Short mmCIF file of C-alpha atoms in Angstrom, two decimals:
data_model
loop_
_atom_site.label_atom_id
_atom_site.label_comp_id
_atom_site.label_asym_id
_atom_site.label_seq_id
_atom_site.Cartn_x
_atom_site.Cartn_y
_atom_site.Cartn_z
CA UNK A 1 2.16 -47.37 -13.01
CA UNK A 2 2.54 -45.11 -9.95
CA UNK A 3 1.99 -46.72 -6.62
CA UNK A 4 -1.05 -45.31 -4.79
CA UNK A 5 -0.37 -44.45 -1.16
CA UNK A 6 -3.52 -44.62 0.96
CA UNK A 7 -4.42 -41.93 3.53
CA UNK A 8 -3.31 -42.74 7.05
CA UNK A 9 -6.21 -43.59 9.38
CA UNK A 10 -4.62 -41.65 12.24
CA UNK A 11 -4.31 -38.50 10.15
CA UNK A 12 -7.84 -38.69 8.77
CA UNK A 13 -9.30 -36.59 11.59
CA UNK A 14 -6.77 -33.80 11.18
CA UNK A 15 -8.18 -30.90 9.18
CA UNK A 16 -5.48 -29.05 7.29
CA UNK A 17 -6.00 -25.67 5.66
CA UNK A 18 -3.62 -24.85 2.86
CA UNK A 19 -3.38 -21.12 2.07
CA UNK A 20 -1.41 -20.18 -0.99
CA UNK A 21 -1.98 -17.54 -3.64
CA UNK A 22 -0.33 -19.67 -6.31
CA UNK A 23 -2.67 -22.32 -7.67
CA UNK A 24 0.15 -24.53 -8.98
CA UNK A 25 2.02 -24.35 -5.69
CA UNK A 26 -1.18 -25.17 -3.79
CA UNK A 27 -1.79 -28.22 -5.96
CA UNK A 28 1.69 -29.57 -5.34
CA UNK A 29 1.55 -28.97 -1.59
CA UNK A 30 -1.86 -30.62 -1.48
CA UNK A 31 -0.46 -33.65 -3.33
CA UNK A 32 2.49 -33.83 -0.94
CA UNK A 33 0.29 -33.61 2.17
CA UNK A 34 -2.08 -36.22 0.74
CA UNK A 35 0.89 -38.42 -0.04
CA UNK A 36 2.02 -38.14 3.57
CA UNK A 37 -1.40 -39.45 4.67
CA UNK A 38 -3.54 -36.36 5.27
CA UNK A 39 -6.94 -36.83 3.67
CA UNK A 40 -8.68 -33.65 4.88
CA UNK A 41 -6.75 -30.91 3.14
CA UNK A 42 -8.71 -27.85 2.15
CA UNK A 43 -7.08 -25.42 -0.26
CA UNK A 44 -7.85 -21.70 -0.35
CA UNK A 45 -6.20 -19.09 -2.52
CA UNK A 46 -7.82 -16.02 -1.02
CA UNK A 47 -7.64 -14.83 2.57
CA UNK A 48 -11.38 -14.08 2.64
CA UNK A 49 -11.94 -17.83 2.24
CA UNK A 50 -9.51 -18.51 5.10
CA UNK A 51 -11.61 -16.55 7.56
CA UNK A 52 -14.84 -18.12 6.32
CA UNK A 53 -13.32 -21.58 6.65
CA UNK A 54 -11.95 -20.95 10.14
CA UNK A 55 -15.36 -19.74 11.26
CA UNK A 56 -17.15 -22.75 9.79
CA UNK A 57 -14.99 -25.68 10.82
CA UNK A 58 -12.27 -26.72 13.22
CA UNK A 59 -8.88 -26.46 11.54
CA UNK A 60 -6.00 -28.25 13.27
CA UNK A 61 -3.14 -27.03 11.08
CA UNK A 62 -2.61 -24.16 8.63
CA UNK A 63 0.06 -24.41 5.96
CA UNK A 64 0.74 -21.07 4.32
CA UNK A 65 3.27 -19.27 2.19
CA UNK A 66 5.39 -16.53 3.72
CA UNK A 67 5.99 -14.19 0.85
CA UNK A 68 3.26 -14.91 -1.60
CA UNK A 69 0.43 -12.47 -1.85
CA UNK A 70 -2.69 -13.49 -0.05
CA UNK A 71 -5.51 -11.28 -1.21
CA UNK A 72 -6.88 -9.14 1.56
CA UNK A 73 -9.81 -7.64 -0.26
CA UNK A 74 -13.31 -8.66 0.70
CA UNK A 75 -12.00 -9.76 4.13
CA UNK A 76 -13.94 -7.76 6.67
CA UNK A 77 -14.12 -10.66 9.14
CA UNK A 78 -10.67 -10.18 10.63
CA UNK A 79 -11.27 -6.49 11.43
CA UNK A 80 -14.78 -7.01 12.68
CA UNK A 81 -16.09 -4.45 10.23
CA UNK A 82 -18.96 -4.98 7.83
CA UNK A 83 -17.25 -3.47 4.84
CA UNK A 84 -13.60 -3.58 3.85
CA UNK A 85 -11.57 -0.46 4.55
CA UNK A 86 -9.50 0.99 1.67
CA UNK A 87 -6.30 -0.50 3.07
CA UNK A 88 -7.99 -3.90 3.13
CA UNK A 89 -8.05 -3.82 -0.64
CA UNK A 90 -4.31 -4.36 -0.84
CA UNK A 91 -2.67 -7.76 -0.99
CA UNK A 92 -0.95 -9.04 2.15
CA UNK A 93 1.92 -11.40 2.67
CA UNK A 94 1.53 -14.69 4.45
CA UNK A 95 3.56 -13.28 7.36
CA UNK A 96 1.16 -10.40 7.82
CA UNK A 97 -1.74 -12.82 7.55
CA UNK A 98 -0.35 -14.93 10.43
CA UNK A 99 0.23 -11.83 12.54
CA UNK A 100 -3.41 -10.87 12.11
CA UNK A 101 -4.56 -14.41 12.74
CA UNK A 102 -2.69 -14.41 16.05
CA UNK A 103 -3.31 -10.84 17.19
CA UNK A 104 -6.68 -9.66 15.93
CA UNK A 105 -9.38 -9.76 18.64
CA UNK A 106 -11.74 -10.91 15.89
CA UNK A 107 -9.56 -13.80 14.79
CA UNK A 108 -11.56 -17.03 14.81
CA UNK A 109 -8.53 -19.23 15.67
CA UNK A 110 -5.57 -17.38 17.23
CA UNK A 111 -4.03 -20.60 18.63
CA UNK A 112 -4.07 -22.79 15.53
CA UNK A 113 -0.59 -24.15 14.62
CA UNK A 114 0.85 -22.58 11.48
CA UNK A 115 3.53 -24.02 9.24
CA UNK A 116 4.99 -21.52 6.79
CA UNK A 117 6.77 -22.19 3.53
CA UNK A 118 9.31 -19.49 2.68
CA UNK A 119 11.38 -18.86 -0.40
CA UNK A 120 14.96 -19.09 0.68
CA UNK A 121 17.28 -18.98 3.63
CA UNK A 122 16.72 -15.33 4.34
CA UNK A 123 17.46 -14.60 7.99
CA UNK A 124 15.31 -11.44 8.07
CA UNK A 125 12.36 -13.29 6.59
CA UNK A 126 12.82 -16.17 9.04
CA UNK A 127 12.85 -13.73 11.93
CA UNK A 128 9.73 -11.97 10.68
CA UNK A 129 7.95 -15.32 10.36
CA UNK A 130 8.97 -16.30 13.89
CA UNK A 131 7.86 -12.94 15.26
CA UNK A 132 4.52 -13.24 13.49
CA UNK A 133 3.80 -16.36 15.54
CA UNK A 134 4.60 -19.14 13.06
CA UNK A 135 5.17 -22.56 14.65
CA UNK A 136 7.40 -24.19 12.03
CA UNK A 137 9.09 -23.00 8.85
CA UNK A 138 9.85 -24.94 5.69
CA UNK A 139 12.53 -23.39 3.51
CA UNK A 140 12.15 -23.95 -0.23
CA UNK A 141 13.04 -25.82 -2.36
CA UNK A 142 10.62 -28.39 -1.02
CA UNK A 143 11.91 -31.67 0.38
CA UNK A 144 9.57 -34.39 1.63
CA UNK A 145 11.71 -35.36 4.64
CA UNK A 146 11.91 -31.73 5.75
CA UNK A 147 8.12 -31.38 5.56
CA UNK A 148 7.72 -34.53 7.68
CA UNK A 149 10.18 -33.23 10.23
CA UNK A 150 8.33 -29.92 10.55
CA UNK A 151 4.92 -31.57 10.85
CA UNK A 152 6.34 -33.90 13.51
CA UNK A 153 7.70 -30.82 15.29
CA UNK A 154 4.22 -29.32 15.43
CA UNK A 155 2.56 -32.55 16.58
CA UNK A 156 4.97 -32.89 19.50
CA UNK A 157 5.52 -29.18 20.15
CA UNK A 158 6.20 -28.72 23.86
CA UNK A 159 6.38 -24.93 23.76
CA UNK A 160 3.96 -22.72 25.66
CA UNK A 161 1.71 -20.39 23.68
CA UNK A 162 2.52 -16.83 24.73
CA UNK A 163 0.17 -13.88 24.56
CA UNK A 164 1.85 -10.58 25.39
CA UNK A 165 1.37 -7.01 24.26
CA UNK A 166 3.85 -7.25 21.42
CA UNK A 167 3.69 -10.95 20.57
CA UNK A 168 1.22 -13.79 20.32
CA UNK A 169 2.37 -17.23 19.30
CA UNK A 170 4.42 -20.21 20.38
CA UNK A 171 7.26 -19.40 22.75
CA UNK A 172 10.17 -18.27 20.62
CA UNK A 173 12.75 -19.87 22.91
CA UNK A 174 13.16 -23.40 21.64
CA UNK A 175 15.79 -24.29 24.21
CA UNK A 176 15.50 -23.63 27.92
CA UNK A 177 18.89 -22.05 28.47
CA UNK A 178 19.64 -20.25 31.73
CA UNK A 179 19.47 -16.46 31.51
CA UNK A 180 22.70 -14.45 31.60
CA UNK A 181 23.85 -13.27 35.05
CA UNK A 182 22.06 -10.17 36.31
CA UNK A 183 19.01 -10.61 34.08
CA UNK A 184 15.78 -11.10 35.99
CA UNK A 185 13.60 -13.97 34.85
CA UNK A 186 10.25 -12.31 34.15
CA UNK A 187 8.73 -15.70 33.54
CA UNK A 188 8.79 -16.38 37.30
CA UNK A 189 7.03 -13.18 38.32
CA UNK A 190 5.04 -11.46 35.57
CA UNK A 191 3.79 -14.30 33.45
CA UNK A 192 0.54 -15.98 34.31
CA UNK A 193 0.44 -19.65 33.45
CA UNK A 194 -2.86 -21.00 32.14
CA UNK A 195 -3.40 -24.72 32.46
CA UNK A 196 -5.33 -26.41 29.71
CA UNK A 197 -8.26 -27.29 31.98
CA UNK A 198 -8.57 -23.67 33.10
CA UNK A 199 -8.40 -22.46 29.52
CA UNK A 200 -11.17 -24.81 28.43
CA UNK A 201 -13.30 -23.83 31.44
CA UNK A 202 -12.85 -20.16 30.52
CA UNK A 203 -13.81 -20.87 26.96
CA UNK A 204 -16.95 -22.71 27.97
CA UNK A 205 -17.90 -19.81 30.22
CA UNK A 206 -17.28 -17.11 27.62
CA UNK B 1 -8.33 -26.79 20.60
CA UNK B 2 -8.61 -23.38 22.20
CA UNK B 3 -10.28 -20.63 20.25
CA UNK B 4 -9.95 -17.43 22.29
CA UNK B 5 -7.31 -16.23 24.75
CA UNK B 6 -8.36 -15.23 28.23
CA UNK B 7 -9.19 -11.52 28.53
CA UNK B 8 -8.88 -11.21 32.35
CA UNK B 9 -5.08 -10.89 32.80
CA UNK B 10 -3.33 -7.85 31.31
CA UNK B 11 0.29 -9.09 31.52
CA UNK B 12 1.86 -11.88 29.50
CA UNK B 13 0.06 -15.22 29.61
CA UNK B 14 1.66 -18.60 28.94
CA UNK B 15 -0.79 -21.24 27.83
CA UNK B 16 0.16 -24.84 28.31
CA UNK B 17 1.31 -26.54 25.10
CA UNK B 18 -1.63 -27.65 23.02
CA UNK B 19 -1.65 -31.40 22.48
CA UNK B 20 -4.67 -31.64 20.19
CA UNK B 21 -2.79 -33.08 17.21
CA UNK B 22 -0.99 -35.61 19.40
CA UNK B 23 -4.29 -36.64 21.00
CA UNK B 24 -5.91 -37.11 17.59
CA UNK B 25 -3.22 -39.43 16.29
CA UNK B 26 -2.85 -41.26 19.60
CA UNK B 27 -0.53 -40.63 22.53
CA UNK B 28 1.52 -43.76 21.92
CA UNK B 29 1.66 -43.60 18.13
CA UNK B 30 5.17 -43.26 16.81
CA UNK B 31 5.38 -40.70 14.03
CA UNK B 32 7.83 -42.95 12.20
CA UNK B 33 4.96 -45.43 11.81
CA UNK B 34 2.93 -42.78 9.97
CA UNK B 35 5.62 -40.99 8.01
CA UNK B 36 7.22 -44.16 6.71
CA UNK B 37 10.24 -44.11 4.38
CA UNK B 38 7.91 -45.40 1.65
CA UNK B 39 5.58 -42.41 2.04
CA UNK B 40 8.44 -39.92 2.20
CA UNK B 41 10.02 -41.44 -0.90
CA UNK B 42 6.71 -41.29 -2.80
CA UNK B 43 6.27 -37.63 -1.82
CA UNK B 44 9.78 -36.79 -2.92
CA UNK B 45 8.96 -38.36 -6.27
CA UNK B 46 5.81 -36.21 -6.51
CA UNK B 47 8.00 -33.14 -5.93
CA UNK B 48 10.59 -34.28 -8.48
CA UNK B 49 7.90 -34.93 -11.12
CA UNK B 50 6.36 -31.52 -10.52
CA UNK B 51 9.80 -29.94 -10.82
CA UNK B 52 10.41 -31.65 -14.14
CA UNK B 53 7.10 -30.41 -15.54
CA UNK B 54 7.34 -26.87 -14.13
CA UNK B 55 8.04 -25.07 -17.43
CA UNK B 56 5.20 -26.92 -19.18
CA UNK B 57 2.66 -26.36 -16.40
CA UNK B 58 3.52 -22.67 -15.96
CA UNK B 59 3.43 -22.01 -19.71
CA UNK B 60 -0.26 -21.03 -19.56
CA UNK B 61 0.47 -18.21 -17.09
CA UNK B 62 3.27 -16.73 -19.14
CA UNK B 63 1.16 -16.84 -22.30
CA UNK B 64 -1.51 -14.82 -20.44
CA UNK B 65 1.15 -12.36 -19.24
CA UNK B 66 2.45 -11.93 -22.77
CA UNK B 67 -1.06 -11.24 -24.01
CA UNK B 68 -1.59 -8.58 -21.33
CA UNK B 69 1.77 -7.02 -22.18
CA UNK B 70 1.12 -6.85 -25.92
CA UNK B 71 -2.43 -5.52 -25.40
CA UNK B 72 -1.42 -2.66 -23.10
CA UNK B 73 2.26 -1.78 -23.56
CA UNK B 74 1.45 1.08 -25.98
CA UNK B 75 -1.53 2.36 -23.97
CA UNK B 76 -1.17 5.92 -22.60
CA UNK B 77 -2.57 4.88 -19.21
CA UNK B 78 -2.88 1.54 -17.45
CA UNK B 79 -5.65 0.79 -14.98
CA UNK B 80 -5.09 -0.72 -11.53
CA UNK B 81 -7.09 -3.78 -12.64
CA UNK B 82 -4.53 -4.53 -15.36
CA UNK B 83 -1.68 -4.22 -12.85
CA UNK B 84 -3.57 -6.51 -10.50
CA UNK B 85 -4.08 -9.14 -13.23
CA UNK B 86 -0.39 -9.00 -14.11
CA UNK B 87 0.58 -9.21 -10.43
CA UNK B 88 -1.63 -12.27 -9.86
CA UNK B 89 -0.16 -14.15 -12.83
CA UNK B 90 3.40 -13.19 -11.95
CA UNK B 91 2.75 -14.24 -8.35
CA UNK B 92 1.44 -17.58 -9.53
CA UNK B 93 4.62 -18.24 -11.49
CA UNK B 94 6.81 -16.94 -8.66
CA UNK B 95 5.19 -19.10 -5.98
CA UNK B 96 5.45 -22.15 -8.21
CA UNK B 97 9.11 -21.51 -9.15
CA UNK B 98 10.04 -20.89 -5.52
CA UNK B 99 8.99 -24.41 -4.55
CA UNK B 100 11.77 -25.83 -6.72
CA UNK B 101 14.43 -23.19 -6.16
CA UNK B 102 14.20 -21.76 -9.70
CA UNK B 103 15.68 -18.47 -8.56
CA UNK B 104 15.73 -16.45 -11.77
CA UNK B 105 12.10 -17.20 -12.71
CA UNK B 106 11.11 -16.41 -9.12
CA UNK B 107 13.11 -13.16 -9.09
CA UNK B 108 11.59 -11.98 -12.39
CA UNK B 109 8.13 -12.72 -10.98
CA UNK B 110 8.99 -10.78 -7.82
CA UNK B 111 10.21 -7.76 -9.82
CA UNK B 112 7.07 -7.79 -11.98
CA UNK B 113 4.96 -7.71 -8.80
CA UNK B 114 7.09 -4.87 -7.38
CA UNK B 115 6.65 -2.79 -10.52
CA UNK B 116 2.89 -3.41 -10.38
CA UNK B 117 2.81 -1.93 -6.89
CA UNK B 118 5.50 0.73 -7.24
CA UNK B 119 4.01 4.21 -7.35
CA UNK B 120 7.15 6.26 -8.06
CA UNK B 121 6.92 6.19 -11.86
CA UNK B 122 4.03 6.76 -14.25
CA UNK B 123 1.82 3.72 -14.94
CA UNK B 124 2.85 3.58 -18.60
CA UNK B 125 6.59 3.68 -17.72
CA UNK B 126 6.13 0.97 -15.14
CA UNK B 127 4.18 -1.13 -17.60
CA UNK B 128 6.95 -0.85 -20.22
CA UNK B 129 9.43 -2.19 -17.66
CA UNK B 130 6.98 -4.96 -16.81
CA UNK B 131 6.62 -5.84 -20.50
CA UNK B 132 10.42 -6.13 -20.74
CA UNK B 133 10.51 -8.32 -17.64
CA UNK B 134 7.84 -10.55 -19.19
CA UNK B 135 10.06 -10.88 -22.29
CA UNK B 136 12.92 -11.83 -19.97
CA UNK B 137 10.69 -14.40 -18.30
CA UNK B 138 9.91 -15.87 -21.71
CA UNK B 139 13.64 -16.27 -22.41
CA UNK B 140 14.10 -17.97 -19.02
CA UNK B 141 11.23 -20.32 -19.88
CA UNK B 142 12.46 -21.08 -23.40
CA UNK B 143 15.90 -21.98 -22.09
CA UNK B 144 14.55 -23.61 -18.92
CA UNK B 145 16.91 -21.52 -16.81
CA UNK B 146 16.89 -22.88 -13.27
CA UNK B 147 19.55 -20.62 -11.72
CA UNK B 148 19.57 -22.68 -8.55
CA UNK B 149 22.53 -20.75 -7.10
CA UNK B 150 20.81 -17.43 -7.74
CA UNK B 151 23.66 -15.71 -9.63
CA UNK B 152 21.46 -14.50 -12.49
CA UNK B 153 18.74 -13.36 -10.10
CA UNK B 154 21.30 -11.22 -8.22
CA UNK B 155 22.53 -9.70 -11.47
CA UNK B 156 18.98 -8.83 -12.45
CA UNK B 157 18.28 -7.22 -9.08
CA UNK B 158 21.43 -5.07 -9.41
CA UNK B 159 20.43 -3.90 -12.89
CA UNK B 160 16.94 -2.95 -11.75
CA UNK B 161 18.32 -1.07 -8.75
CA UNK B 162 20.50 0.97 -11.12
CA UNK B 163 17.44 1.68 -13.26
CA UNK B 164 15.47 2.92 -10.26
CA UNK B 165 18.32 5.02 -8.83
#
């Protein structure tokens, strides 16, 4: 008889949103996350449900698929329009979904950590995921220890969240290496640092 | 957790790292106390069991694909709804196969989706190719081809590229 692993009390208050167009894949990922101790895992297979969910409740972590089609139709919320535009009727990839989540002015949760599951060690795909604003990437085939490592990486992520014209997401530099000689460090001059208290004050005021 | 970035500064903004998840689980909690070897082992077993039952669980999707193929392969025109149904089922199989590294099944699923979206050939021509790919998927299922190194998937991609050239 299989041994039943109970949810972890410390993970009970973490709301996880699992976005995957494949129902079988969603079920397995849900089982794995539950097995790791997460008890609040909500599964959605359509991006319209993602937006509705993000508007209704606080989500602490999104787990999504990079390549798999996430249906875009009937998703006016992200564009701020009342009716979907013709191009909204096409399917979108998980990478495009994250880009919109981070960059759309109508996004309900641009800062939420995102963990993306991608099909294989494809450098171009990895780069696209990173540039979309993904926090951590799991490369298939699935391995439980890898999933744990990535979740741990998100929990203790020490990277700043950057919003710039061309990018919104966690800082893409994982290591703080010195810049090459002759290159000016824009971070010291152009970048405005927002402390957490200031951010929360701004949010309360807006 | 923050919900909206500040709108007042036009240049790049660096927000301090968000510690919400760490605060929820407790600042002093060691992650190794949560993700114990016992939990990780149990999860790995869940993955292994799902991998072993992949071809049985995904059988329903391929049966539906075969039905769509046989119903429409001789039709003079194919509607976008049919292509969408095929794409959804193929995507379901692909996403599932990807999780376990079943490269050939995943690649066939990917090519079916591509042909559903490709607009360079007539719908009936595209659908005939899709029907052949579904037959190929059936063979992969019957023989439980895992193709974990991806050699067969590469061969298939090369053949399809030649067809499209």
